[in-house]
C-alpha cells in the first residue's frame, strides 16, 4: 500500500491543530459555562428532575452515569450540549436550539451551537486527512472568535484565547497529528477502523523520527553555497558585535547598504551555530518561520532562522510588511525559545511604515555607522584575502581602500573576472558603470550569455533550466527570449545551462539545480539593462512582483531611482493590459499595490 496519502504534511498538521482546538479550548470553555450555570454538586439533582419530567430524555445510560459523577472534565461535546441546552437558563438563539445560528448572532447559545456544529462537521472532514492554509486560517479565526465571546460571557481571563495562540504554532510531531485526527474521528466512543493502515502509520512514524532532524537536499546545497562564499570571510568589529548580541538576544537585524557584507555576516554566524549542532533554517517568507516552529524537527533553544531582506530589497514592500503584522503573536511565541537573525537595507528598516513591534523586539546593528563600518585595516585584510596573487602596488591598495560602497562585494567580483582586473582601480570607483558595460557587451558580442541573463531576469532570479520545457507559458517565454536575443529557436536548454555556468561566481551562483544572480547589485544592473533594452518584453513576461518593484512610469516618482526601469507613455496601454489580466490571477495584491495604478493615464487607458 502506498504511504503518500498518509504522510504528515502541512495540511495534516492544520487538520490536527483544528482537532486540538475543538477537543481542547472549545470543550473546556463549554465546561466552564456549564460550571457557571450549574455547580457540580447540583448537577445530579438537575439531571434526575429532568428525567422525571421527560419520559423519553435524549440522554443515554452511560451519559447519566457520567453526569452523576460530577467531573465536568470528562464530559464530551454531546453531553455538554445536552446539559447546556436543557438544564440551564440560557435563552435559545434566534434560530432556536439545534439549528445553525445567524452569522451576526453573538449570543451564548449561538456560540454553544457553533461548537456543536464544528464538532459534527469534522467527522466528515477528517476523512480528507488535510486542510489548506486558507481554510485553516478561516476556520481558526472562527474558533478564536467563538472562544473570545464565550470567555467574555464568563468574565474570566483570556486563558483559552492564549492557549489557541500557542496551539496555532506549537510543535506538532507526527504522533500528535495522528492522535488528534484519530480522536476527532471518534463518535460516541466508536472509532473508525484504521487497522489496515496501522503498519503503514508505524512505518511513517519510524521514518519521520529518523529523518525529522536531517537537512533536506536543498538545505545541504544552500549550506554548501554558504561555505564556498564563507571561505574568504574576514572577521570584523561589526561581525564581532553581531555575534555577541545574537548570543543574548533572540532577534537581531543586521542593517546596512547593499553590498556592505550583511548577508556574509549572518551566514557566517549561521554556519558557526550549525557546527555547534543547531538546526539552521534559511527562510524566504514569514510563513516559513511559522512552519519551522510547528515542524517535528523544531528544537527548543537550538533553532535559528536566517532571513535576508525580510521587508523588501529595492524598496519597502507593503505585502511583506503585512505578513509580519499577521503573524505578530506567533512570532513572539517563536522568539521565546528560538533565534531569528536577519539582514535589511538601511532605508528599509528606517521606513516609518515598518511594523512597530518588529523594531521593538529586535536589536538592530547598522554595520555602516561610524562605530561599525569597515576600518582601513579591515578593508586591507579583505582586499588581500581576494587579491593575494595579483601583486597590487601599495599605491593601488591605498586608492582601493578609500572606496566605501560595496567594498566586500567588489573585492570578490574583482578577483573573479579578468575584465575587471584590467580595469584596475577604476572598477572599484565605478562598479555600476563597469557592470553595465559588461552586460551591454554580452548583448553585442556574446548573445548566448546575454540570453542566459535575460532568462534569469524574466524568471525572477530563480531559474532551473530543466523547467524551461513542460509548460506552455514557460516554453513560450523561453522561445521568445531566444528570438529576442538573436539565437536559433532550436537552441537547447543545455546551452543556456552552459552559459549560466560560465558566468558562475561573478554574475551567477547556483544552488542545487537552480540559478540565481550572484548579488543584488548584479541583479539590479542586469535587470536595468534588459528592461531598458526590451521594455515590451519586460511588461509581457516579467514576474508581476518584479513589475511592482522595479518598473514605473516616468512621472510616478519625484525622485528617480538609478535601478528603476522607467517607461514612456507609449507603453502605458500594454502595462495596463498586463495589470488588468493579472487582476484575475492569484497575485491580486501585487497588482493593487503597483504604483503605476496611481497614474491617471494608466487608469484611463485600462478603462
CSV table of C-alpha atoms in Angstrom, one decimal, residues 98-551:
chain,number,residue,atom,x,y,z
A,98,UNK,CA,-30.4,22.6,17.1
A,99,UNK,CA,-30.2,24.9,14.1
A,100,UNK,CA,-27.3,26.9,12.6
A,101,UNK,CA,-27.3,30.4,14.1
A,102,UNK,CA,-27.1,33.6,12.1
A,103,UNK,CA,-23.5,34.8,11.5
A,104,UNK,CA,-24.3,38.0,13.3
A,105,UNK,CA,-25.7,36.3,16.4
A,106,UNK,CA,-23.2,36.7,19.3
A,107,UNK,CA,-25.4,35.1,22.0
A,108,UNK,CA,-24.1,32.5,24.3
A,109,UNK,CA,-26.4,29.8,22.9
A,110,UNK,CA,-25.3,30.7,19.3
A,111,UNK,CA,-21.7,30.1,20.2
A,112,UNK,CA,-22.5,26.8,22.0
A,113,UNK,CA,-24.3,25.8,18.9
A,114,UNK,CA,-21.3,26.7,16.7
A,115,UNK,CA,-19.0,24.4,18.8
A,116,UNK,CA,-21.5,21.5,18.4
A,117,UNK,CA,-21.7,22.1,14.6
A,118,UNK,CA,-17.9,22.3,14.4
A,119,UNK,CA,-17.5,19.0,16.2
A,120,UNK,CA,-20.0,17.3,13.9
A,121,UNK,CA,-18.6,18.9,10.7
A,122,UNK,CA,-15.2,17.4,11.4
A,123,UNK,CA,-16.4,13.9,11.5
A,124,UNK,CA,-16.8,14.0,7.7
A,125,UNK,CA,-13.9,16.4,7.0
A,126,UNK,CA,-11.4,14.2,8.9
A,127,UNK,CA,-11.6,11.6,6.1
A,128,UNK,CA,-9.7,14.1,3.9
A,129,UNK,CA,-6.7,14.0,6.2
A,130,UNK,CA,-5.7,17.5,5.1
A,131,UNK,CA,-6.6,21.2,5.3
A,132,UNK,CA,-5.4,24.0,3.1
A,133,UNK,CA,-3.7,27.1,4.6
A,134,UNK,CA,-6.6,29.3,3.5
A,135,UNK,CA,-9.3,27.0,5.0
A,136,UNK,CA,-7.2,26.6,8.2
A,137,UNK,CA,-6.9,30.4,8.7
A,138,UNK,CA,-10.6,30.9,8.1
A,139,UNK,CA,-11.6,28.0,10.5
A,140,UNK,CA,-9.1,29.1,13.2
A,141,UNK,CA,-10.3,32.7,13.2
A,142,UNK,CA,-13.9,31.3,13.5
A,143,UNK,CA,-12.9,29.2,16.5
A,144,UNK,CA,-10.9,32.1,18.1
A,145,UNK,CA,-13.9,34.4,17.9
A,146,UNK,CA,-16.2,31.8,19.5
A,147,UNK,CA,-13.9,31.3,22.4
A,148,UNK,CA,-13.3,35.0,22.8
A,149,UNK,CA,-17.1,35.7,23.1
A,150,UNK,CA,-17.7,32.8,25.5
A,151,UNK,CA,-14.8,34.0,27.7
A,152,UNK,CA,-16.4,37.4,27.6
A,153,UNK,CA,-19.6,35.9,28.9
A,154,UNK,CA,-17.7,34.1,31.7
A,155,UNK,CA,-15.9,37.3,32.6
A,156,UNK,CA,-12.7,35.4,33.0
A,157,UNK,CA,-9.2,36.0,31.7
A,158,UNK,CA,-8.1,35.2,28.1
A,159,UNK,CA,-6.5,31.8,29.1
A,160,UNK,CA,-8.3,29.9,26.3
A,161,UNK,CA,-7.5,32.6,23.7
A,162,UNK,CA,-3.9,32.5,24.8
A,163,UNK,CA,-3.9,28.7,24.5
A,164,UNK,CA,-5.2,29.0,21.0
A,165,UNK,CA,-2.4,31.3,20.0
A,166,UNK,CA,0.1,28.7,21.3
A,167,UNK,CA,-1.7,25.8,19.7
A,168,UNK,CA,-1.6,27.5,16.3
A,169,UNK,CA,2.2,27.3,16.0
A,170,UNK,CA,3.5,24.9,18.7
A,171,UNK,CA,5.4,21.8,17.7
A,172,UNK,CA,3.3,19.0,16.2
A,173,UNK,CA,5.1,15.8,15.8
A,174,UNK,CA,3.6,13.0,13.5
A,175,UNK,CA,2.4,11.0,16.6
A,176,UNK,CA,0.5,14.0,17.8
A,177,UNK,CA,-1.0,14.6,14.4
A,178,UNK,CA,-2.2,11.0,14.1
A,179,UNK,CA,-3.6,11.1,17.7
A,180,UNK,CA,-5.7,14.1,17.2
A,181,UNK,CA,-7.0,13.1,13.8
A,182,UNK,CA,-8.0,9.7,15.3
A,183,UNK,CA,-9.6,11.3,18.3
A,184,UNK,CA,-11.6,13.7,16.0
A,185,UNK,CA,-12.9,10.7,14.1
A,186,UNK,CA,-14.3,9.1,17.3
A,187,UNK,CA,-18.1,9.4,17.7
A,188,UNK,CA,-19.7,8.3,20.9
A,189,UNK,CA,-16.7,6.1,21.8
A,190,UNK,CA,-16.8,4.3,18.4
A,191,UNK,CA,-13.6,4.8,16.4
A,192,UNK,CA,-13.3,4.5,12.7
A,193,UNK,CA,-11.4,1.3,11.8
A,194,UNK,CA,-7.8,2.1,10.8
A,195,UNK,CA,-6.4,-1.4,11.3
A,196,UNK,CA,-5.5,-1.7,7.7
A,197,UNK,CA,-3.3,1.4,8.0
A,198,UNK,CA,-1.6,0.6,11.3
A,199,UNK,CA,1.5,-0.9,9.8
A,200,UNK,CA,1.9,1.9,7.4
A,201,UNK,CA,1.4,4.5,10.1
A,202,UNK,CA,4.1,2.9,12.2
A,203,UNK,CA,6.5,2.9,9.3
A,204,UNK,CA,5.8,6.6,8.8
A,205,UNK,CA,6.5,7.3,12.4
A,206,UNK,CA,9.8,5.4,12.3
A,207,UNK,CA,10.9,7.1,9.1
A,208,UNK,CA,10.0,10.6,10.3
A,209,UNK,CA,11.7,10.0,13.6
A,210,UNK,CA,14.9,9.1,11.8
A,211,UNK,CA,14.7,11.9,9.2
A,212,UNK,CA,12.9,14.8,11.1
A,213,UNK,CA,16.2,16.4,12.2
A,214,UNK,CA,18.0,15.7,9.0
A,215,UNK,CA,18.6,18.5,6.5
A,216,UNK,CA,16.9,18.3,3.1
A,217,UNK,CA,18.9,18.2,-0.1
A,218,UNK,CA,18.1,21.8,-0.9
A,219,UNK,CA,19.2,22.8,2.6
A,220,UNK,CA,22.5,21.0,2.1
A,221,UNK,CA,23.0,22.7,-1.2
A,222,UNK,CA,22.4,26.1,0.4
A,223,UNK,CA,24.8,25.5,3.1
A,224,UNK,CA,27.4,24.2,0.6
A,225,UNK,CA,27.0,27.5,-1.2
A,226,UNK,CA,27.4,29.5,2.0
A,227,UNK,CA,30.5,27.5,2.8
A,228,UNK,CA,32.0,28.5,-0.5
A,229,UNK,CA,31.2,32.1,0.0
A,230,UNK,CA,32.5,31.9,3.6
A,231,UNK,CA,35.9,30.7,2.6
A,232,UNK,CA,37.2,34.2,2.3
A,233,UNK,CA,35.3,35.6,5.3
A,234,UNK,CA,37.3,38.1,7.4
A,235,UNK,CA,36.2,38.8,11.0
A,236,UNK,CA,35.4,42.5,11.6
A,237,UNK,CA,34.3,44.5,14.5
A,238,UNK,CA,30.8,44.6,13.0
A,239,UNK,CA,30.7,40.8,12.9
A,240,UNK,CA,32.0,40.5,16.4
A,241,UNK,CA,29.3,42.9,17.7
A,242,UNK,CA,26.6,40.9,15.9
A,243,UNK,CA,28.0,37.6,17.2
A,244,UNK,CA,28.0,38.9,20.8
A,245,UNK,CA,24.4,40.3,20.6
A,246,UNK,CA,22.9,37.1,19.0
A,247,UNK,CA,24.3,35.2,21.9
A,248,UNK,CA,22.0,37.0,24.3
A,249,UNK,CA,19.1,38.2,22.0
A,250,UNK,CA,16.8,36.1,20.0
A,251,UNK,CA,16.1,38.6,17.2
A,252,UNK,CA,18.9,40.5,15.6
A,253,UNK,CA,18.7,42.6,12.5
A,254,UNK,CA,22.0,43.4,10.6
A,255,UNK,CA,21.3,46.7,8.7
A,256,UNK,CA,23.5,48.3,6.1
A,257,UNK,CA,23.8,49.4,2.5
A,258,UNK,CA,23.7,47.0,-0.4
A,259,UNK,CA,27.0,45.1,-0.9
A,260,UNK,CA,28.3,46.0,2.6
A,261,UNK,CA,28.6,42.4,3.8
A,262,UNK,CA,25.3,42.0,5.7
A,263,UNK,CA,24.5,38.6,4.3
A,264,UNK,CA,28.0,37.4,4.7
A,265,UNK,CA,27.9,38.2,8.4
A,266,UNK,CA,24.6,36.4,9.2
A,267,UNK,CA,25.5,33.4,7.0
A,268,UNK,CA,28.9,33.1,8.9
A,269,UNK,CA,27.0,33.2,12.2
A,270,UNK,CA,24.5,30.6,11.0
A,271,UNK,CA,27.4,28.3,9.9
A,272,UNK,CA,29.0,28.6,13.3
A,273,UNK,CA,25.8,27.7,15.1
A,274,UNK,CA,25.3,24.8,12.7
A,275,UNK,CA,28.7,23.4,13.7
A,276,UNK,CA,27.5,23.6,17.3
A,277,UNK,CA,24.6,21.3,16.4
A,278,UNK,CA,21.9,23.9,16.0
A,279,UNK,CA,19.0,23.5,13.5
A,280,UNK,CA,19.5,26.2,10.9
A,281,UNK,CA,16.7,27.2,8.5
A,282,UNK,CA,17.1,29.7,5.6
A,283,UNK,CA,13.6,31.3,5.3
A,284,UNK,CA,12.2,33.4,2.4
A,285,UNK,CA,8.9,34.5,4.0
A,286,UNK,CA,7.4,34.9,7.4
A,287,UNK,CA,5.3,31.8,7.0
A,288,UNK,CA,8.5,29.7,6.7
A,289,UNK,CA,9.3,30.7,10.3
A,290,UNK,CA,6.0,29.5,11.5
A,291,UNK,CA,6.3,26.2,9.5
A,292,UNK,CA,9.7,25.6,11.1
A,293,UNK,CA,8.3,26.4,14.6
A,294,UNK,CA,5.5,23.9,14.2
A,295,UNK,CA,7.5,21.2,12.5
A,296,UNK,CA,8.7,18.0,14.2
A,297,UNK,CA,12.3,19.0,13.8
A,298,UNK,CA,12.0,22.2,15.9
A,299,UNK,CA,14.2,22.1,18.9
A,300,UNK,CA,13.7,24.5,21.8
A,301,UNK,CA,16.7,26.8,22.3
A,302,UNK,CA,18.5,25.0,19.4
A,303,UNK,CA,16.9,26.6,16.3
A,304,UNK,CA,17.9,29.6,14.4
A,305,UNK,CA,16.2,31.0,11.2
A,306,UNK,CA,18.1,33.2,8.8
A,307,UNK,CA,16.2,35.7,6.7
A,308,UNK,CA,17.7,38.1,4.1
A,309,UNK,CA,15.7,41.2,3.1
A,310,UNK,CA,12.5,40.4,5.1
A,311,UNK,CA,10.8,43.6,4.1
A,312,UNK,CA,12.0,44.1,0.5
A,313,UNK,CA,15.2,44.9,-1.3
A,314,UNK,CA,14.9,47.9,-3.7
A,315,UNK,CA,12.1,49.4,-1.7
A,316,UNK,CA,9.8,48.9,1.2
A,317,UNK,CA,7.4,46.0,0.4
A,318,UNK,CA,3.9,46.5,1.9
A,319,UNK,CA,2.9,42.9,1.2
A,320,UNK,CA,5.8,41.6,3.2
A,321,UNK,CA,5.2,44.0,6.0
A,322,UNK,CA,1.6,42.9,6.1
A,323,UNK,CA,2.8,39.3,6.6
A,324,UNK,CA,4.8,40.4,9.7
A,325,UNK,CA,1.6,42.0,11.1
A,326,UNK,CA,-0.4,38.9,10.5
A,327,UNK,CA,1.9,36.7,12.5
A,328,UNK,CA,2.8,39.1,15.3
A,329,UNK,CA,1.6,36.9,18.2
A,330,UNK,CA,3.0,33.7,16.7
A,331,UNK,CA,6.4,35.3,16.2
A,332,UNK,CA,6.5,36.4,19.8
A,333,UNK,CA,6.0,32.8,20.9
A,334,UNK,CA,8.7,31.6,18.5
A,335,UNK,CA,11.2,34.1,19.8
A,336,UNK,CA,10.7,32.8,23.4
A,337,UNK,CA,12.7,29.7,22.6
A,338,UNK,CA,14.4,30.2,19.2
A,339,UNK,CA,16.5,32.8,17.3
A,340,UNK,CA,16.0,34.8,14.2
A,341,UNK,CA,18.8,36.7,12.5
A,342,UNK,CA,18.0,39.0,9.5
A,343,UNK,CA,19.7,41.4,7.1
A,344,UNK,CA,18.0,44.5,5.9
A,345,UNK,CA,18.9,47.6,4.0
A,346,UNK,CA,19.1,50.8,6.0
A,347,UNK,CA,16.4,52.7,4.1
A,348,UNK,CA,14.0,49.7,4.5
A,349,UNK,CA,14.5,49.3,8.3
A,350,UNK,CA,14.0,53.0,8.8
A,351,UNK,CA,10.8,53.3,6.9
A,352,UNK,CA,8.0,54.7,9.1
A,353,UNK,CA,5.5,52.1,7.8
A,354,UNK,CA,7.5,49.3,9.4
A,355,UNK,CA,5.6,47.2,11.8
A,356,UNK,CA,6.5,48.7,15.2
A,357,UNK,CA,6.7,45.5,17.2
A,358,UNK,CA,9.4,44.2,14.8
A,359,UNK,CA,11.7,47.1,15.8
A,360,UNK,CA,10.7,46.9,19.5
A,361,UNK,CA,11.5,43.1,19.7
A,362,UNK,CA,14.8,43.3,17.8
A,363,UNK,CA,18.3,44.6,18.3
A,364,UNK,CA,19.4,46.4,15.2
A,365,UNK,CA,23.1,46.8,14.3
A,366,UNK,CA,23.9,49.2,11.5
A,367,UNK,CA,27.2,48.0,10.0
A,368,UNK,CA,27.7,51.2,8.1
A,369,UNK,CA,27.5,53.6,11.0
A,370,UNK,CA,30.7,55.2,12.3
A,371,UNK,CA,31.0,52.6,15.1
A,372,UNK,CA,30.8,49.5,13.0
A,373,UNK,CA,31.8,50.4,9.4
A,374,UNK,CA,34.9,48.8,7.9
A,375,UNK,CA,38.1,50.4,9.0
A,376,UNK,CA,41.0,50.9,6.6
A,377,UNK,CA,42.8,48.0,8.2
A,378,UNK,CA,39.8,45.7,7.8
A,379,UNK,CA,39.5,46.7,4.1
A,380,UNK,CA,43.1,45.9,3.6
A,381,UNK,CA,42.6,42.4,5.1
A,382,UNK,CA,39.6,41.8,2.9
A,383,UNK,CA,41.4,43.1,-0.3
A,384,UNK,CA,44.4,40.9,0.5
A,385,UNK,CA,42.2,37.8,1.0
A,386,UNK,CA,40.9,38.2,-2.6
A,387,UNK,CA,43.9,39.6,-4.4
A,388,UNK,CA,46.9,37.9,-2.7
A,389,UNK,CA,48.2,36.6,-6.1
A,390,UNK,CA,47.7,39.9,-8.1
A,391,UNK,CA,50.7,41.9,-6.9
A,392,UNK,CA,48.8,45.1,-6.4
A,393,UNK,CA,51.1,48.1,-5.6
A,394,UNK,CA,50.8,50.0,-2.3
A,395,UNK,CA,49.5,53.0,-4.3
A,396,UNK,CA,46.8,50.9,-5.9
A,397,UNK,CA,45.8,49.4,-2.5
A,398,UNK,CA,45.7,52.8,-0.9
A,399,UNK,CA,43.4,54.1,-3.6
A,400,UNK,CA,41.1,51.0,-3.4
A,401,UNK,CA,40.6,51.1,0.4
A,402,UNK,CA,39.3,54.7,0.1
A,403,UNK,CA,36.1,53.2,-1.5
A,404,UNK,CA,33.1,53.0,0.8
A,405,UNK,CA,30.2,51.5,-1.2
A,406,UNK,CA,30.0,47.7,-2.0
A,407,UNK,CA,33.6,47.1,-0.8
A,408,UNK,CA,33.5,43.4,0.2
A,409,UNK,CA,31.4,42.6,-2.9
A,410,UNK,CA,33.7,44.5,-5.2
A,411,UNK,CA,36.8,42.6,-3.9
A,412,UNK,CA,35.1,39.3,-4.7
A,413,UNK,CA,33.9,40.4,-8.2
A,414,UNK,CA,37.3,41.9,-9.0
A,415,UNK,CA,39.1,38.7,-8.2
A,416,UNK,CA,36.8,36.6,-10.3
A,417,UNK,CA,36.8,38.4,-13.6
A,418,UNK,CA,39.8,39.2,-15.9
A,419,UNK,CA,37.9,42.1,-17.5
A,420,UNK,CA,37.5,43.8,-14.1
A,421,UNK,CA,41.2,43.2,-13.3
A,422,UNK,CA,42.1,45.0,-16.5
A,423,UNK,CA,40.1,48.0,-15.3
A,424,UNK,CA,42.2,48.2,-12.2
A,425,UNK,CA,41.2,50.8,-9.6
A,426,UNK,CA,38.6,52.1,-12.0
A,427,UNK,CA,36.4,49.1,-11.3
A,428,UNK,CA,36.2,49.9,-7.6
A,429,UNK,CA,35.3,53.6,-8.2
A,430,UNK,CA,32.6,53.0,-10.8
A,431,UNK,CA,31.3,49.4,-10.3
A,432,UNK,CA,27.8,50.1,-11.6
A,433,UNK,CA,29.1,51.5,-14.8
A,434,UNK,CA,31.6,48.6,-15.3
A,435,UNK,CA,28.9,46.0,-14.7
A,436,UNK,CA,26.5,47.8,-17.1
A,437,UNK,CA,29.2,47.9,-19.7
A,438,UNK,CA,29.8,44.2,-19.4
A,439,UNK,CA,26.1,43.3,-19.7
A,440,UNK,CA,25.8,45.6,-22.8
A,441,UNK,CA,28.9,43.9,-24.1
A,442,UNK,CA,27.3,40.5,-23.8
A,443,UNK,CA,24.3,41.8,-25.8
A,444,UNK,CA,26.6,42.9,-28.7
A,445,UNK,CA,29.3,40.3,-28.6
A,446,UNK,CA,28.1,37.2,-26.7
A,447,UNK,CA,24.4,36.8,-27.3
A,448,UNK,CA,24.3,33.4,-25.6
A,449,UNK,CA,25.4,34.8,-22.3
A,450,UNK,CA,23.1,37.8,-22.6
A,451,UNK,CA,20.2,35.4,-23.3
A,452,UNK,CA,21.1,33.3,-20.2
A,453,UNK,CA,21.0,36.5,-18.1
A,454,UNK,CA,17.8,37.7,-19.8
A,455,UNK,CA,16.1,34.4,-18.8
A,456,UNK,CA,17.3,34.9,-15.3
A,457,UNK,CA,15.6,38.3,-15.3
A,458,UNK,CA,12.3,37.0,-16.7
A,459,UNK,CA,12.2,34.1,-14.3
A,460,UNK,CA,12.5,36.4,-11.4
A,461,UNK,CA,16.0,35.4,-10.2
A,462,UNK,CA,15.0,31.7,-9.9
A,463,UNK,CA,15.8,29.7,-12.9
A,464,UNK,CA,16.0,25.9,-13.2
A,465,UNK,CA,17.0,25.1,-16.8
A,466,UNK,CA,15.2,21.7,-16.6
A,467,UNK,CA,11.9,23.6,-16.2
A,468,UNK,CA,12.2,25.5,-19.4
A,469,UNK,CA,10.1,22.9,-21.1
A,470,UNK,CA,7.0,21.2,-19.8
A,471,UNK,CA,4.6,24.2,-19.5
A,472,UNK,CA,3.2,26.1,-22.4
A,473,UNK,CA,3.8,29.6,-20.9
A,474,UNK,CA,7.3,28.7,-19.9
A,475,UNK,CA,8.2,27.3,-23.3
A,476,UNK,CA,6.7,30.4,-24.9
A,477,UNK,CA,8.8,32.7,-22.7
A,478,UNK,CA,11.9,30.7,-23.4
A,479,UNK,CA,11.5,30.6,-27.2
A,480,UNK,CA,10.6,34.3,-27.3
A,481,UNK,CA,13.7,35.2,-25.4
A,482,UNK,CA,15.9,33.1,-27.8
A,483,UNK,CA,14.4,35.0,-30.7
A,484,UNK,CA,14.8,38.4,-28.9
A,485,UNK,CA,18.5,37.7,-28.3
A,486,UNK,CA,19.2,36.6,-31.8
A,487,UNK,CA,19.7,32.9,-31.1
A,488,UNK,CA,18.2,30.0,-33.1
A,489,UNK,CA,14.8,28.7,-32.0
A,490,UNK,CA,16.2,25.2,-31.6
A,491,UNK,CA,18.8,26.3,-29.1
A,492,UNK,CA,18.7,23.5,-26.4
A,493,UNK,CA,18.3,24.4,-22.7
A,494,UNK,CA,21.7,22.7,-22.1
A,495,UNK,CA,23.3,25.6,-24.0
A,496,UNK,CA,21.7,28.0,-21.5
A,497,UNK,CA,23.0,25.9,-18.7
A,498,UNK,CA,26.5,26.1,-20.1
A,499,UNK,CA,26.4,29.8,-20.3
A,500,UNK,CA,25.0,30.3,-16.8
A,501,UNK,CA,27.8,28.1,-15.5
A,502,UNK,CA,30.3,30.2,-17.4
A,503,UNK,CA,29.0,33.2,-15.5
A,504,UNK,CA,29.2,31.5,-12.2
A,505,UNK,CA,30.9,33.3,-9.2
A,506,UNK,CA,30.6,36.6,-10.9
A,507,UNK,CA,27.1,37.2,-12.4
A,508,UNK,CA,25.5,33.9,-11.3
A,509,UNK,CA,25.5,31.5,-8.4
A,510,UNK,CA,24.0,28.0,-8.4
A,511,UNK,CA,22.2,26.4,-5.5
A,512,UNK,CA,21.3,22.8,-6.3
A,513,UNK,CA,19.7,22.8,-9.8
A,514,UNK,CA,18.6,26.5,-9.6
A,515,UNK,CA,20.5,29.5,-10.8
A,516,UNK,CA,20.3,33.0,-9.1
A,517,UNK,CA,22.1,36.3,-9.6
A,518,UNK,CA,25.3,36.4,-7.6
A,519,UNK,CA,24.3,39.5,-5.7
A,520,UNK,CA,21.5,42.1,-5.6
A,521,UNK,CA,23.8,44.7,-7.3
A,522,UNK,CA,24.5,42.4,-10.2
A,523,UNK,CA,20.7,41.6,-10.5
A,524,UNK,CA,19.8,45.3,-10.3
A,525,UNK,CA,22.3,46.3,-13.0
A,526,UNK,CA,21.3,43.4,-15.3
A,527,UNK,CA,17.6,43.9,-15.0
A,528,UNK,CA,18.0,47.7,-15.6
A,529,UNK,CA,19.9,47.0,-18.8
A,530,UNK,CA,17.4,44.4,-20.0
A,531,UNK,CA,14.4,46.4,-19.0
A,532,UNK,CA,15.6,49.5,-20.8
A,533,UNK,CA,16.6,47.5,-23.9
A,534,UNK,CA,13.3,45.5,-24.1
A,535,UNK,CA,10.5,47.2,-22.1
A,536,UNK,CA,7.8,45.5,-24.1
A,537,UNK,CA,9.1,42.0,-23.2
A,538,UNK,CA,9.6,43.1,-19.6
A,539,UNK,CA,6.0,44.1,-19.4
A,540,UNK,CA,4.8,40.9,-21.1
A,541,UNK,CA,6.9,38.3,-19.4
A,542,UNK,CA,8.5,39.6,-16.1
A,543,UNK,CA,7.0,38.3,-12.9
A,544,UNK,CA,4.2,40.5,-11.6
A,545,UNK,CA,6.0,41.3,-8.4
A,546,UNK,CA,9.0,42.4,-10.5
A,547,UNK,CA,6.8,44.9,-12.3
A,548,UNK,CA,5.5,46.2,-8.9
A,549,UNK,CA,9.0,46.7,-7.5
A,550,UNK,CA,11.2,47.7,-10.5
A,551,UNK,CA,9.0,49.2,-13.3
